[in-house]
mmCIF file of C-alpha atoms in Angstrom:
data_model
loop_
_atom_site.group_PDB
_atom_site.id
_atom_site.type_symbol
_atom_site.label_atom_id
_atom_site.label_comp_id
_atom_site.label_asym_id
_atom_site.label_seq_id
_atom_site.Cartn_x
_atom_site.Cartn_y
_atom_site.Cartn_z
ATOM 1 C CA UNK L 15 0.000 0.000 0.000
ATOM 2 C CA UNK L 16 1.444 3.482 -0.802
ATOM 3 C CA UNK L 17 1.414 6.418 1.449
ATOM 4 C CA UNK L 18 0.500 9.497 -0.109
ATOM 5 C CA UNK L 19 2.192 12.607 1.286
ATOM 6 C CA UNK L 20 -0.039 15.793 0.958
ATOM 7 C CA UNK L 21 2.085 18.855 1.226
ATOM 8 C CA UNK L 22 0.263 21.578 3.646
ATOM 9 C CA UNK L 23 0.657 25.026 2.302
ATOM 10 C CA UNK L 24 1.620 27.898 5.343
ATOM 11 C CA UNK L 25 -0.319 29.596 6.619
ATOM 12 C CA UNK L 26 -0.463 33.467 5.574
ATOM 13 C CA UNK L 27 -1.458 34.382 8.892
ATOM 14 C CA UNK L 28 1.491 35.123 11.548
ATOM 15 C CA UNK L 29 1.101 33.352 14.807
ATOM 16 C CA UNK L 30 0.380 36.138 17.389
ATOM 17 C CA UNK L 31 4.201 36.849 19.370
ATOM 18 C CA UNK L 32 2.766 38.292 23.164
ATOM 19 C CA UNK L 33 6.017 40.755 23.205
ATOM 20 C CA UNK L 34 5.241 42.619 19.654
ATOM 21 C CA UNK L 35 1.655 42.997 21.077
ATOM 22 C CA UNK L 36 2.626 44.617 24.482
ATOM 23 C CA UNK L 37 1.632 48.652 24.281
ATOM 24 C CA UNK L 38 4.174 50.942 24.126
ATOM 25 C CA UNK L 39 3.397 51.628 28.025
ATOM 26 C CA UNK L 40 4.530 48.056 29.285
ATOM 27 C CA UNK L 41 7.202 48.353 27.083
ATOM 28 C CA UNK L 42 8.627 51.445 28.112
ATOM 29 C CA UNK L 43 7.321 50.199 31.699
ATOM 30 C CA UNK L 44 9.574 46.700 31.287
ATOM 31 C CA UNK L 45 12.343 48.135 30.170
ATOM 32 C CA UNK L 46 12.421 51.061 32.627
ATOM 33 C CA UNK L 47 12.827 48.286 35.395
ATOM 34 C CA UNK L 48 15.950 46.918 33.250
ATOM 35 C CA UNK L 49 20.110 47.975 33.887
ATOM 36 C CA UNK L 50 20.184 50.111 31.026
ATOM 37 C CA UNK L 51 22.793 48.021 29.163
ATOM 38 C CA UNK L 52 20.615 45.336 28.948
ATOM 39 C CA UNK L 53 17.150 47.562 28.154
ATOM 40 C CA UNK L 54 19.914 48.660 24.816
ATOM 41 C CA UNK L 55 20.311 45.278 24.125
ATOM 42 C CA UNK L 56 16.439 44.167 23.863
ATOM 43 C CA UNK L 57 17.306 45.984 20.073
ATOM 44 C CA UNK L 58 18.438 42.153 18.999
ATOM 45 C CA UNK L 59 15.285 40.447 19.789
ATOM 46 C CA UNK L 60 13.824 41.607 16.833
ATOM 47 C CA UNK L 61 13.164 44.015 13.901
ATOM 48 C CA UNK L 62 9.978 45.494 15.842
ATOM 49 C CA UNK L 63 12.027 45.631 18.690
ATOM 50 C CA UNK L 64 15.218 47.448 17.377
ATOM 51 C CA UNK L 65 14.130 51.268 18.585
ATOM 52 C CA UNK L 66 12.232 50.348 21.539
ATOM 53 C CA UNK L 67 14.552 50.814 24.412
ATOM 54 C CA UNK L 68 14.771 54.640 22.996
ATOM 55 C CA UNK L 69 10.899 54.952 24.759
ATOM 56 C CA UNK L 70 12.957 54.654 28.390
ATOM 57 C CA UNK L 71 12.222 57.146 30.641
ATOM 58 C CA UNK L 72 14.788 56.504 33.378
ATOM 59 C CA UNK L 73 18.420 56.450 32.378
ATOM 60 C CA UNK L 74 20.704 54.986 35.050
ATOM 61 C CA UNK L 75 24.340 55.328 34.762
ATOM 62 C CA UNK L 76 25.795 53.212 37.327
ATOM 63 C CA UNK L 77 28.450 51.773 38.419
ATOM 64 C CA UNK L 78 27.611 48.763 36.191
ATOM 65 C CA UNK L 79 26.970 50.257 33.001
ATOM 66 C CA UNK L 80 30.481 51.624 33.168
ATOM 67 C CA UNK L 81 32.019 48.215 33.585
ATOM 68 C CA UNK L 82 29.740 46.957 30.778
ATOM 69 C CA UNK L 83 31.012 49.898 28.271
ATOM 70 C CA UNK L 84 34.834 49.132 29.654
ATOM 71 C CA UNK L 85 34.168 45.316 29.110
ATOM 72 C CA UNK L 86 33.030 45.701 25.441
ATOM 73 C CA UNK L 87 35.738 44.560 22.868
ATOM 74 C CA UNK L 88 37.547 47.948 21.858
ATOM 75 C CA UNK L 89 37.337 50.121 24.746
ATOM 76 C CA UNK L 90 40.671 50.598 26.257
ATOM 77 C CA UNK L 91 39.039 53.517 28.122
ATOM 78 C CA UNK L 92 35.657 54.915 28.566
ATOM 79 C CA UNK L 93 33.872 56.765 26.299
ATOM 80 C CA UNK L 94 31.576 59.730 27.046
ATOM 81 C CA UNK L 95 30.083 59.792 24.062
ATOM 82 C CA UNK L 96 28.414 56.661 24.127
ATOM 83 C CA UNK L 97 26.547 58.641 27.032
ATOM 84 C CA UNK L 98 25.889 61.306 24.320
ATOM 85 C CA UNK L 99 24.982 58.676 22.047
ATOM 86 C CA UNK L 100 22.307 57.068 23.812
ATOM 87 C CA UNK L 101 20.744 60.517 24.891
ATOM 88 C CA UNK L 102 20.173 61.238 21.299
ATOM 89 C CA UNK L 103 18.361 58.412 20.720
ATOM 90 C CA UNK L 104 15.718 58.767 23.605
ATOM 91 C CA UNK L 105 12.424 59.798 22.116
ATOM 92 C CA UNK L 106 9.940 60.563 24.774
ATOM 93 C CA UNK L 107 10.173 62.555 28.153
ATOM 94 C CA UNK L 108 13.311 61.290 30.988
ATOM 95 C CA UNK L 109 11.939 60.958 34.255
ATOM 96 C CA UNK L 110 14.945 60.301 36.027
ATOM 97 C CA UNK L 111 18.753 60.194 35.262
ATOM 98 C CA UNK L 112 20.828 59.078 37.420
ATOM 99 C CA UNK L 113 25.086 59.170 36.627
ATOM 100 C CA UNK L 114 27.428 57.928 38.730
ATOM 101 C CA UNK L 115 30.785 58.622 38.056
ATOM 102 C CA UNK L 116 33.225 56.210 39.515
ATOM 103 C CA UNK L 117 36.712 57.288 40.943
ATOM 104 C CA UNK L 118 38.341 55.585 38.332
ATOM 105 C CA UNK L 119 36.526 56.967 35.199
ATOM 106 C CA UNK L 120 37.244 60.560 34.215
ATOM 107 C CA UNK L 121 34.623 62.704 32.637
ATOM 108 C CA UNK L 122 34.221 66.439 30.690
ATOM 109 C CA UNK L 123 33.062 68.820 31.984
ATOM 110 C CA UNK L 124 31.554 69.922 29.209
ATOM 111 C CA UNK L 125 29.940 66.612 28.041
ATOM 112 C CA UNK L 126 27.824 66.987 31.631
ATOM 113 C CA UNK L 127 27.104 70.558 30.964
ATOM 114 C CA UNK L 128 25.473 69.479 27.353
ATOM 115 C CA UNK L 129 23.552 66.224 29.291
ATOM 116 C CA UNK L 130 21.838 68.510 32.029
ATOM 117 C CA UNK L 131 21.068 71.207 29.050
ATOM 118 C CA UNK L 132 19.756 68.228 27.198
ATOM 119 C CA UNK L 133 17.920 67.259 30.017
ATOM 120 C CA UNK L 134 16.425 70.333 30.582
ATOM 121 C CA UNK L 135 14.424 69.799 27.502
ATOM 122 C CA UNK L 136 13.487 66.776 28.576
ATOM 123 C CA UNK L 137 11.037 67.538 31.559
ATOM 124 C CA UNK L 138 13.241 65.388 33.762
ATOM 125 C CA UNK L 139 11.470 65.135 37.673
ATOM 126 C CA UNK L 140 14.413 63.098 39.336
ATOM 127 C CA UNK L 141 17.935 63.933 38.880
ATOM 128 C CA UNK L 142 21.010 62.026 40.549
ATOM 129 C CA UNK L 143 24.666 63.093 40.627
ATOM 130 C CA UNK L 144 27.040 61.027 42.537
ATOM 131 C CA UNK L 145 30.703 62.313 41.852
ATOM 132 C CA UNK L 146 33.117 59.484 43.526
ATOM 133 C CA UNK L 147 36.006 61.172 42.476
ATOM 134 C CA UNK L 148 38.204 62.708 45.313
ATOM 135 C CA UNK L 149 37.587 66.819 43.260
ATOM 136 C CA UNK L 150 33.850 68.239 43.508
ATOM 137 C CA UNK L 151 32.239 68.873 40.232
ATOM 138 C CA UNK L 152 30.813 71.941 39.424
ATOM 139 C CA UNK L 153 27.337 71.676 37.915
ATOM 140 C CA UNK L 154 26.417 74.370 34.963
ATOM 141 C CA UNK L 155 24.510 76.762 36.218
ATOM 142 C CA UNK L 156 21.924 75.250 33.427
ATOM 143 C CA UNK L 157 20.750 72.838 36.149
ATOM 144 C CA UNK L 158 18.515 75.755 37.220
ATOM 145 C CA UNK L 159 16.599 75.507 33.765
ATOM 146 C CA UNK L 160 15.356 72.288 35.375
ATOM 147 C CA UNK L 161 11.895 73.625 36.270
ATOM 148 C CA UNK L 162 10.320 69.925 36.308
ATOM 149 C CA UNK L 163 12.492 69.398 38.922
ATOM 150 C CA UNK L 164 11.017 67.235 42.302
ATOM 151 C CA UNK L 165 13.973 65.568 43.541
ATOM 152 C CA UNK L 166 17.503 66.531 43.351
ATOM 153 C CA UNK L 167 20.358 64.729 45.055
ATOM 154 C CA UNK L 168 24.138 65.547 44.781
ATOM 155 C CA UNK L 169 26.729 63.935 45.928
ATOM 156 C CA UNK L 170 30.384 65.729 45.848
ATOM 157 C CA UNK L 171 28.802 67.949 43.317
ATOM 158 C CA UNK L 172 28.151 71.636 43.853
ATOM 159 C CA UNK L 173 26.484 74.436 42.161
ATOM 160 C CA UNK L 174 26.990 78.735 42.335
ATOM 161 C CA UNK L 175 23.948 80.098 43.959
ATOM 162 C CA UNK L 176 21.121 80.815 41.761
ATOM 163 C CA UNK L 177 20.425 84.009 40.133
ATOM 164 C CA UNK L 178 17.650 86.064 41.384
ATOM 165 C CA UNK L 179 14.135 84.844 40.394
ATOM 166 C CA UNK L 180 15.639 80.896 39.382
ATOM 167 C CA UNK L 181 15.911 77.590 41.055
ATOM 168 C CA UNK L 182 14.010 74.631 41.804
ATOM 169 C CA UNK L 183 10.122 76.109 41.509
ATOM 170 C CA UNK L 184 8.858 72.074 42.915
ATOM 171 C CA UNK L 185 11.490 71.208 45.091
#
């Protein structure tokens, strides 16, 4: 007796994939709860997912994410502008940034002047400085544009008193 094989033809309907149907709010919300190196990395899961981790809304530069960036193949020392980088990319509003700069890394000046400018823009409500360097760092005197502003804490940091008629409005 013979078998005959019937070939099935595929379907033209895509299974449904749970992730790709998540809302962009338990996205963002997922990711937000992530060490930011890894929330960067959800980009390889897929094409739908290659620009998602630019919805987060907390960016936390720890202690971790500089031993990530130091551990990548190529970095002899760290970068700042792979902070810059990832700043650019961010779509929505930052909620809370948090950098903490490690004795042993050395950033500009500058670079933090353009982030806190940046994040001036960027209706940010919590803001984190921890300098663990032995030197206090001066913070712009942009970090008054920071009107959103509901919880500051700095940490070996320091900043010239405010000009009349500026500061922290919801602090």
């Amino acid at each position: 007796m013979e078998q005959v094989h019937r070939k099935r033809k595929a379907s033209k309907s895509k299974p449904e994939d749970a992730f790709n149907s998540l809302s962009d709010n338990v996205i963002t919300n997922i990711l937000d709860r992530l060490p930011l190196e890894k929330a960067v990395r959800t980009a390889i899961l897929s094409r739908n997912w290659r620009c998602k981790w630019a919805m987060l809304t907390q960016l936390i530069f720890d202690k971790g994410f500089f031993e990530y960036v130091r551990g990548l193949v190529g970095y002899k020392r760290f970068d700042e502008k792979c902070i810059s980088r990832l700043l650019l990319h961010v779509n929505g509003p930052i909620t809370k940034f948090v950098l903490c700069i490690p004795d042993n890394i050395v950033l500009d000046v500058e670079d933090i002047n353009h982030w806190v400018l940046f994040l001036s823009r960027k209706g940010i409500n919590e803001l984190s400085m921890i300098n663990m360097h032995e030197n206090a760092l001066k913070l712009p005197t942009s970090s008054f544009s920071l009107l959103n502003l509901k919880h500051l804490k700095l940490r070996n940091c320091y900043l010239h008193p405010a000009p009349i008629d500026c500061g922290f409005p919801n602090i």
